[in-house]
Amino acid sequence: MIHKRMLGAGAALAALTAAVLLYTVHPAKSSDHQDTFNLATRSNTSADITDVYVFPAADNANNVVFAMNVTPLILPGAGTSHSFDPTLLWQFKISHQASGVEDQVIQMTATGTGPTQTLTLYGPVAPNEVGTTNTIVHAPAIGSTTFNQSATFSNGVKFFAGPRSDPFNFDLFAFFTFLGDRNYGTHTSQSDPGPETASNPEGISNGDVASNLSGLAFSYDQTGNSPGPNAPTQASFNGFAAGTLSTSSGGNGGLLGSYACSTNPATDVLNVGPFNVLSYVVEVPKSMLTTGFNTSTIHVWATASSSTGS
């Protein structure tokens, strides 16, 4: 089971046994999260990476913070009732070159379940393998912490794993009304493409591919018609009625046609909920990222890999 999130970041530097457990990342369509049925309907959804962040530490200019959020839409007060899946390996993959091949990894594993779960941290070090099938690095673990507790280790690395609030300034629910294939709820199985069809590749509500440049523009700007499965599900969006166009042709030389464009401030719809996520947060000294490399620019992406193939 894959989930992968990618981030090109100019960060502000900008014991191996005979039995090796293989963790595999399986390819999936799209970099968006929760848009494959199997990923979103696992009994433990901590394979579902929602966001990846890399930024300088606020209280130490010599450190860099890596953050990975998983397990979306945890209800208020339920954060400590969720835990990380002990069959998974989570990784920050770091490349110091333009090739996009990782030359360092930060790995996290979970042991046990529930509020007494132990989370173990490895790296940043060179990976045993690059690509989609990986094993835990040869280097000894940096250290461990208990679920929802932070730890600081002797080499200056800090580590936290547990629930956190999920700020999200984006109207997700309006988004689902015009890109239905991005909502796992419109799929009945992993092989079901949802609202997608050959003539409606993005699964937009109204299916008006011609006027929406193969489904890339907003269906709440159009009236419902064939071959789309449904008319827009919202009568309006931020005051713009479905089927009503603005007088501006927009960007890209008007290739997307005239469409309604709201200038209202974005709403933090998930935090207002409020919803939570599980977070891995790792703070490391810059020296651990730069020693032996001839660049201060790093490219970072995150993966969640399964040892069971599910």
mmCIF file of C-alpha atoms in Angstrom:
data_model
loop_
_atom_site.group_PDB
_atom_site.id
_atom_site.type_symbol
_atom_site.label_atom_id
_atom_site.label_comp_id
_atom_site.label_asym_id
_atom_site.label_seq_id
_atom_site.Cartn_x
_atom_site.Cartn_y
_atom_site.Cartn_z
ATOM 1 C CA MET A 1 0.000 0.000 0.000
ATOM 2 C CA ILE A 2 1.385 3.336 -1.023
ATOM 3 C CA HIS A 3 1.099 6.652 0.161
ATOM 4 C CA LYS A 4 3.610 9.171 -1.030
ATOM 5 C CA ARG A 5 3.757 12.915 -0.598
ATOM 6 C CA MET A 6 6.381 14.988 -2.376
ATOM 7 C CA LEU A 7 7.939 18.318 -1.510
ATOM 8 C CA GLY A 8 10.847 19.999 -3.281
ATOM 9 C CA ALA A 9 12.421 21.849 -0.399
ATOM 10 C CA GLY A 10 15.242 24.342 -0.322
ATOM 11 C CA ALA A 11 15.476 23.913 3.411
ATOM 12 C CA ALA A 12 16.952 26.764 5.371
ATOM 13 C CA LEU A 13 20.485 25.359 5.445
ATOM 14 C CA ALA A 14 18.575 26.165 3.564
ATOM 15 C CA ALA A 15 21.208 -4.215 13.669
ATOM 16 C CA LEU A 16 20.556 -6.165 10.752
ATOM 17 C CA THR A 17 19.518 -9.854 11.216
ATOM 18 C CA ALA A 18 19.302 -12.778 8.816
ATOM 19 C CA ALA A 19 15.592 -12.195 8.391
ATOM 20 C CA VAL A 20 15.088 -8.813 6.736
ATOM 21 C CA LEU A 21 11.586 -7.358 6.722
ATOM 22 C CA LEU A 22 10.786 -5.795 3.356
ATOM 23 C CA TYR A 23 8.542 -2.742 3.301
ATOM 24 C CA THR A 24 7.061 -1.945 -0.101
ATOM 25 C CA VAL A 25 5.504 1.196 -1.531
ATOM 26 C CA HIS A 26 2.959 0.359 -4.220
ATOM 27 C CA PRO A 27 2.355 2.879 -7.048
ATOM 28 C CA ALA A 28 -0.926 4.781 -6.930
ATOM 29 C CA LYS A 29 -2.582 7.310 -9.182
ATOM 30 C CA SER A 30 -2.226 10.900 -8.025
ATOM 31 C CA SER A 31 -0.247 12.544 -5.250
ATOM 32 C CA ASP A 32 -3.417 13.482 -3.429
ATOM 33 C CA HIS A 33 -4.248 11.535 -0.305
ATOM 34 C CA GLN A 34 -7.313 9.423 0.458
ATOM 35 C CA ASP A 35 -8.227 9.044 -3.216
ATOM 36 C CA THR A 36 -7.619 5.308 -3.436
ATOM 37 C CA PHE A 37 -10.265 3.086 -1.907
ATOM 38 C CA ASN A 38 -7.882 0.665 -0.161
ATOM 39 C CA LEU A 39 -5.860 3.480 1.371
ATOM 40 C CA ALA A 40 -8.861 5.284 2.803
ATOM 41 C CA THR A 41 -10.682 2.194 4.080
ATOM 42 C CA ARG A 42 -7.841 0.427 5.911
ATOM 43 C CA SER A 43 -8.741 -0.364 9.491
ATOM 44 C CA ASN A 44 -5.777 1.822 10.452
ATOM 45 C CA THR A 45 -5.434 4.812 8.119
ATOM 46 C CA SER A 46 -1.960 5.903 9.211
ATOM 47 C CA ALA A 47 -0.662 4.882 5.771
ATOM 48 C CA ASP A 48 -2.565 7.895 4.436
ATOM 49 C CA ILE A 49 -0.139 10.837 4.368
ATOM 50 C CA THR A 50 -1.988 14.152 4.265
ATOM 51 C CA ASP A 51 0.856 16.692 4.296
ATOM 52 C CA VAL A 52 4.635 16.969 4.447
ATOM 53 C CA TYR A 53 6.518 20.010 5.768
ATOM 54 C CA VAL A 54 10.183 21.023 5.972
ATOM 55 C CA PHE A 55 11.140 24.280 7.683
ATOM 56 C CA PRO A 56 13.826 25.866 9.864
ATOM 57 C CA ALA A 57 13.377 25.350 13.586
ATOM 58 C CA ALA A 58 11.839 28.448 15.150
ATOM 59 C CA ASP A 59 14.042 28.354 18.240
ATOM 60 C CA ASN A 60 17.315 27.123 16.734
ATOM 61 C CA ALA A 61 18.686 28.413 13.430
ATOM 62 C CA ASN A 62 21.019 25.416 13.267
ATOM 63 C CA ASN A 63 18.184 22.884 13.102
ATOM 64 C CA VAL A 64 15.661 21.792 10.454
ATOM 65 C CA VAL A 65 12.194 20.346 11.170
ATOM 66 C CA PHE A 66 10.559 17.553 9.167
ATOM 67 C CA ALA A 67 6.835 16.959 9.744
ATOM 68 C CA MET A 68 4.543 14.311 8.281
ATOM 69 C CA ASN A 69 0.799 14.153 8.986
ATOM 70 C CA VAL A 70 -1.171 10.914 8.593
ATOM 71 C CA THR A 71 -4.623 9.547 9.556
ATOM 72 C CA PRO A 72 -6.901 12.385 8.401
ATOM 73 C CA LEU A 73 -10.219 13.531 9.868
ATOM 74 C CA ILE A 74 -9.786 12.335 13.457
ATOM 75 C CA LEU A 75 -12.782 13.632 15.384
ATOM 76 C CA PRO A 76 -12.355 16.030 18.335
ATOM 77 C CA GLY A 77 -11.249 14.239 21.479
ATOM 78 C CA ALA A 78 -10.463 11.018 19.607
ATOM 79 C CA GLY A 79 -6.782 11.653 18.882
ATOM 80 C CA THR A 80 -5.435 9.379 21.602
ATOM 81 C CA SER A 81 -7.766 6.555 20.528
ATOM 82 C CA HIS A 82 -5.830 6.298 17.263
ATOM 83 C CA SER A 83 -2.310 4.991 16.872
ATOM 84 C CA PHE A 84 0.261 4.277 14.173
ATOM 85 C CA ASP A 85 0.053 0.980 12.259
ATOM 86 C CA PRO A 86 2.863 -1.323 13.484
ATOM 87 C CA THR A 87 3.035 -3.052 10.062
ATOM 88 C CA LEU A 88 4.207 0.153 8.343
ATOM 89 C CA LEU A 89 7.498 1.938 7.781
ATOM 90 C CA TRP A 90 7.319 5.724 7.369
ATOM 91 C CA GLN A 91 10.185 7.589 5.728
ATOM 92 C CA PHE A 92 11.321 11.086 4.902
ATOM 93 C CA LYS A 93 13.445 10.581 1.793
ATOM 94 C CA ILE A 94 16.070 13.246 1.164
ATOM 95 C CA SER A 95 17.913 13.930 -2.075
ATOM 96 C CA HIS A 96 20.825 16.368 -2.330
ATOM 97 C CA GLN A 97 20.774 16.219 -6.104
ATOM 98 C CA ALA A 98 18.400 17.037 -8.942
ATOM 99 C CA SER A 99 17.929 13.370 -9.862
ATOM 100 C CA GLY A 100 15.341 12.871 -7.146
ATOM 101 C CA VAL A 101 17.020 9.691 -5.899
ATOM 102 C CA GLU A 102 17.261 9.573 -2.123
ATOM 103 C CA ASP A 103 20.726 9.610 -0.577
ATOM 104 C CA GLN A 104 19.496 9.964 3.016
ATOM 105 C CA VAL A 105 16.424 8.701 4.849
ATOM 106 C CA ILE A 106 14.745 9.341 8.175
ATOM 107 C CA GLN A 107 12.708 6.284 9.185
ATOM 108 C CA MET A 108 10.002 5.747 11.799
ATOM 109 C CA THR A 109 8.479 2.480 13.020
ATOM 110 C CA ALA A 110 5.787 1.638 15.563
ATOM 111 C CA THR A 111 5.648 -1.142 18.148
ATOM 112 C CA GLY A 112 2.393 -2.059 19.850
ATOM 113 C CA THR A 113 -0.853 -0.107 19.636
ATOM 114 C CA GLY A 114 -2.806 2.406 21.664
ATOM 115 C CA PRO A 115 -1.575 5.114 24.031
ATOM 116 C CA THR A 116 1.414 3.034 25.228
ATOM 117 C CA GLN A 117 2.726 2.521 21.691
ATOM 118 C CA THR A 118 6.480 2.959 21.163
ATOM 119 C CA LEU A 119 7.762 4.908 18.130
ATOM 120 C CA THR A 120 11.370 4.408 17.021
ATOM 121 C CA LEU A 121 13.467 6.805 14.932
ATOM 122 C CA TYR A 122 16.365 6.052 12.565
ATOM 123 C CA GLY A 123 18.547 8.503 10.624
ATOM 124 C CA PRO A 124 19.142 10.687 8.800
ATOM 125 C CA VAL A 125 21.527 8.167 7.223
ATOM 126 C CA ALA A 126 22.151 6.546 3.842
ATOM 127 C CA PRO A 127 19.391 4.080 2.878
ATOM 128 C CA ASN A 128 19.982 0.361 2.434
ATOM 129 C CA GLU A 129 18.076 0.588 -0.855
ATOM 130 C CA VAL A 130 16.584 3.321 -3.008
ATOM 131 C CA GLY A 131 13.194 3.161 -4.680
ATOM 132 C CA THR A 132 9.974 1.537 -3.538
ATOM 133 C CA THR A 133 11.153 -1.520 -1.575
ATOM 134 C CA ASN A 134 13.117 -0.709 1.560
ATOM 135 C CA THR A 135 14.426 -2.202 4.773
ATOM 136 C CA ILE A 136 15.218 -0.577 8.092
ATOM 137 C CA VAL A 137 18.664 1.031 7.878
ATOM 138 C CA HIS A 138 21.744 -0.732 9.215
ATOM 139 C CA ALA A 139 22.591 2.127 11.559
ATOM 140 C CA PRO A 140 21.370 1.825 15.142
ATOM 141 C CA ALA A 141 18.178 3.625 16.071
ATOM 142 C CA ILE A 142 18.538 7.231 17.193
ATOM 143 C CA GLY A 143 16.046 6.483 19.964
ATOM 144 C CA SER A 144 12.399 5.927 20.848
ATOM 145 C CA THR A 145 9.493 7.772 22.380
ATOM 146 C CA THR A 146 6.037 6.874 23.646
ATOM 147 C CA PHE A 147 2.928 7.856 21.688
ATOM 148 C CA ASN A 148 2.036 11.533 22.218
ATOM 149 C CA GLN A 149 5.332 12.244 23.988
ATOM 150 C CA SER A 150 8.388 14.130 22.728
ATOM 151 C CA ALA A 151 11.998 13.111 23.216
ATOM 152 C CA THR A 152 15.374 14.810 22.817
ATOM 153 C CA PHE A 153 18.394 12.617 22.106
ATOM 154 C CA SER A 154 22.069 13.128 22.849
ATOM 155 C CA ASN A 155 22.937 14.033 19.227
ATOM 156 C CA GLY A 156 20.508 16.972 19.321
ATOM 157 C CA VAL A 157 17.692 15.241 17.405
ATOM 158 C CA LYS A 158 14.162 15.817 18.703
ATOM 159 C CA PHE A 159 11.248 13.464 17.996
ATOM 160 C CA PHE A 160 7.470 13.592 18.500
ATOM 161 C CA ALA A 161 4.739 11.207 17.352
ATOM 162 C CA GLY A 162 1.084 11.720 18.224
ATOM 163 C CA PRO A 163 -2.154 13.645 17.532
ATOM 164 C CA ARG A 164 -2.221 17.269 16.456
ATOM 165 C CA SER A 165 -4.804 19.728 15.136
ATOM 166 C CA ASP A 166 -5.029 19.912 11.328
ATOM 167 C CA PRO A 167 -5.234 23.490 9.984
ATOM 168 C CA PHE A 168 -6.502 23.332 6.404
ATOM 169 C CA ASN A 169 -7.365 26.576 4.610
ATOM 170 C CA PHE A 170 -9.132 25.020 1.664
ATOM 171 C CA ASP A 171 -12.813 24.384 0.910
ATOM 172 C CA LEU A 172 -12.444 20.613 0.648
ATOM 173 C CA PHE A 173 -16.149 19.869 0.499
ATOM 174 C CA ALA A 174 -16.737 22.249 -2.403
ATOM 175 C CA PHE A 175 -13.728 20.664 -4.115
ATOM 176 C CA PHE A 176 -15.382 17.253 -3.904
ATOM 177 C CA THR A 177 -18.486 18.599 -5.663
ATOM 178 C CA PHE A 178 -16.565 19.231 -8.867
ATOM 179 C CA LEU A 179 -13.769 16.634 -8.726
ATOM 180 C CA GLY A 180 -15.703 13.624 -7.566
ATOM 181 C CA ASP A 181 -13.008 11.081 -8.370
ATOM 182 C CA ARG A 182 -10.807 12.631 -5.658
ATOM 183 C CA ASN A 183 -13.334 11.590 -2.997
ATOM 184 C CA TYR A 184 -12.836 7.940 -2.014
ATOM 185 C CA GLY A 185 -16.510 7.882 -1.005
ATOM 186 C CA THR A 186 -17.463 7.875 -4.689
ATOM 187 C CA HIS A 187 -15.580 4.573 -5.196
ATOM 188 C CA THR A 188 -16.841 1.103 -4.283
ATOM 189 C CA SER A 189 -13.523 -0.751 -4.635
ATOM 190 C CA GLN A 190 -9.860 -0.180 -5.497
ATOM 191 C CA SER A 191 -10.588 -0.901 -9.175
ATOM 192 C CA ASP A 192 -13.656 1.369 -9.351
ATOM 193 C CA PRO A 193 -12.668 4.701 -10.972
ATOM 194 C CA GLY A 194 -15.675 6.424 -9.426
ATOM 195 C CA PRO A 195 -17.197 9.189 -11.562
ATOM 196 C CA GLU A 196 -14.338 8.994 -14.059
ATOM 197 C CA THR A 197 -15.124 7.970 -17.626
ATOM 198 C CA ALA A 198 -13.116 8.107 -20.828
ATOM 199 C CA SER A 199 -14.913 11.301 -21.797
ATOM 200 C CA ASN A 200 -14.922 12.692 -18.253
ATOM 201 C CA PRO A 201 -11.403 11.886 -16.992
ATOM 202 C CA GLU A 202 -11.527 14.028 -13.874
ATOM 203 C CA GLY A 203 -14.926 12.835 -12.684
ATOM 204 C CA ILE A 204 -16.348 16.361 -12.683
ATOM 205 C CA SER A 205 -19.985 16.576 -11.611
ATOM 206 C CA ASN A 206 -21.406 17.892 -14.840
ATOM 207 C CA GLY A 207 -19.133 16.137 -17.322
ATOM 208 C CA ASP A 208 -18.857 19.218 -19.546
ATOM 209 C CA VAL A 209 -15.384 18.311 -20.734
ATOM 210 C CA ALA A 210 -15.271 20.580 -23.764
ATOM 211 C CA SER A 211 -16.009 23.763 -21.858
ATOM 212 C CA ASN A 212 -13.836 22.722 -18.916
ATOM 213 C CA LEU A 213 -10.672 21.736 -20.800
ATOM 214 C CA SER A 214 -10.954 17.999 -20.210
ATOM 215 C CA GLY A 215 -12.322 18.418 -16.737
ATOM 216 C CA LEU A 216 -9.785 20.802 -15.229
ATOM 217 C CA ALA A 217 -12.073 23.748 -14.460
ATOM 218 C CA PHE A 218 -14.909 24.135 -12.000
ATOM 219 C CA SER A 219 -18.196 22.340 -12.579
ATOM 220 C CA TYR A 220 -20.153 24.656 -10.317
ATOM 221 C CA ASP A 221 -19.721 27.180 -13.125
ATOM 222 C CA GLN A 222 -21.675 25.004 -15.520
ATOM 223 C CA THR A 223 -25.120 23.454 -15.761
ATOM 224 C CA GLY A 224 -25.376 19.680 -15.671
ATOM 225 C CA ASN A 225 -25.364 17.816 -18.969
ATOM 226 C CA SER A 226 -24.366 14.528 -20.563
ATOM 227 C CA PRO A 227 -22.101 12.547 -20.288
ATOM 228 C CA GLY A 228 -21.506 13.536 -16.674
ATOM 229 C CA PRO A 229 -23.238 11.455 -14.000
ATOM 230 C CA ASN A 230 -24.692 14.367 -12.076
ATOM 231 C CA ALA A 231 -25.351 18.070 -12.168
ATOM 232 C CA PRO A 232 -23.406 20.231 -9.665
ATOM 233 C CA THR A 233 -24.313 19.216 -6.136
ATOM 234 C CA GLN A 234 -24.164 22.780 -4.793
ATOM 235 C CA ALA A 235 -26.526 25.569 -5.863
ATOM 236 C CA SER A 236 -23.750 28.083 -5.413
ATOM 237 C CA PHE A 237 -20.209 28.447 -4.170
ATOM 238 C CA ASN A 238 -19.329 31.536 -2.131
ATOM 239 C CA GLY A 239 -22.213 33.380 -3.766
ATOM 240 C CA PHE A 240 -21.558 32.287 -7.357
ATOM 241 C CA ALA A 241 -24.562 30.400 -8.710
ATOM 242 C CA ALA A 242 -24.063 27.187 -10.651
ATOM 243 C CA GLY A 243 -24.256 27.852 -14.381
ATOM 244 C CA THR A 244 -23.366 31.524 -13.972
ATOM 245 C CA LEU A 245 -20.132 32.704 -15.543
ATOM 246 C CA SER A 246 -17.998 35.702 -14.746
ATOM 247 C CA THR A 247 -17.053 38.168 -17.468
ATOM 248 C CA SER A 248 -13.343 37.452 -17.051
ATOM 249 C CA SER A 249 -11.734 34.759 -19.158
ATOM 250 C CA GLY A 250 -9.234 33.949 -16.423
ATOM 251 C CA GLY A 251 -5.651 32.864 -16.937
ATOM 252 C CA ASN A 252 -3.956 30.683 -19.508
ATOM 253 C CA GLY A 253 -5.135 32.943 -22.314
ATOM 254 C CA GLY A 254 -8.727 32.019 -21.618
ATOM 255 C CA LEU A 255 -8.144 28.318 -22.298
ATOM 256 C CA LEU A 256 -10.310 27.402 -19.351
ATOM 257 C CA GLY A 257 -13.079 29.675 -20.554
ATOM 258 C CA SER A 258 -14.963 32.183 -18.452
ATOM 259 C CA TYR A 259 -15.534 30.944 -14.942
ATOM 260 C CA ALA A 260 -16.670 32.234 -11.590
ATOM 261 C CA CYS A 261 -13.842 33.198 -9.271
ATOM 262 C CA SER A 262 -14.401 33.859 -5.597
ATOM 263 C CA THR A 263 -12.213 36.375 -3.799
ATOM 264 C CA ASN A 264 -13.559 35.457 -0.348
ATOM 265 C CA PRO A 265 -10.933 34.441 2.232
ATOM 266 C CA ALA A 266 -10.261 30.723 2.462
ATOM 267 C CA THR A 267 -11.943 28.906 5.339
ATOM 268 C CA ASP A 268 -10.026 26.568 7.620
ATOM 269 C CA VAL A 269 -12.760 23.964 7.220
ATOM 270 C CA LEU A 270 -10.967 21.082 8.932
ATOM 271 C CA ASN A 271 -9.712 22.984 11.951
ATOM 272 C CA VAL A 272 -13.088 24.665 12.428
ATOM 273 C CA GLY A 273 -14.502 21.110 12.599
ATOM 274 C CA PRO A 274 -12.168 20.660 14.326
ATOM 275 C CA PHE A 275 -10.395 17.610 12.960
ATOM 276 C CA ASN A 276 -7.036 16.168 13.949
ATOM 277 C CA VAL A 277 -4.272 14.059 12.436
ATOM 278 C CA LEU A 278 -1.420 11.925 13.707
ATOM 279 C CA SER A 279 1.944 13.631 13.231
ATOM 280 C CA TYR A 280 5.563 12.602 13.049
ATOM 281 C CA VAL A 281 7.825 15.574 13.822
ATOM 282 C CA VAL A 282 11.604 15.237 13.655
ATOM 283 C CA GLU A 283 14.025 18.093 14.319
ATOM 284 C CA VAL A 284 17.637 17.522 13.270
ATOM 285 C CA PRO A 285 20.827 19.597 13.260
ATOM 286 C CA LYS A 286 21.690 20.912 9.791
ATOM 287 C CA SER A 287 25.115 19.317 10.089
ATOM 288 C CA MET A 288 23.476 15.880 9.829
ATOM 289 C CA LEU A 289 22.062 16.907 6.431
ATOM 290 C CA THR A 290 25.054 18.693 4.954
ATOM 291 C CA THR A 291 28.137 16.716 6.007
ATOM 292 C CA GLY A 292 29.524 14.915 2.972
ATOM 293 C CA PHE A 293 27.353 16.777 0.465
ATOM 294 C CA ASN A 294 28.278 19.739 -1.726
ATOM 295 C CA THR A 295 24.920 21.496 -1.702
ATOM 296 C CA SER A 296 22.736 23.186 0.890
ATOM 297 C CA THR A 297 19.536 22.419 -1.044
ATOM 298 C CA ILE A 298 17.544 19.322 -0.180
ATOM 299 C CA HIS A 299 14.563 17.721 -1.887
ATOM 300 C CA VAL A 300 12.219 15.867 0.447
ATOM 301 C CA TRP A 301 9.323 13.482 0.016
ATOM 302 C CA ALA A 302 7.573 11.080 2.364
ATOM 303 C CA THR A 303 6.406 7.500 2.007
ATOM 304 C CA ALA A 304 4.444 4.973 4.029
ATOM 305 C CA SER A 305 5.339 1.394 3.134
ATOM 306 C CA SER A 306 3.687 -1.872 4.131
ATOM 307 C CA SER A 307 5.360 -5.103 5.218
ATOM 308 C CA THR A 308 2.178 -7.067 4.511
ATOM 309 C CA GLY A 309 1.413 -5.880 0.963
ATOM 310 C CA SER A 310 -1.941 -4.445 2.000
#
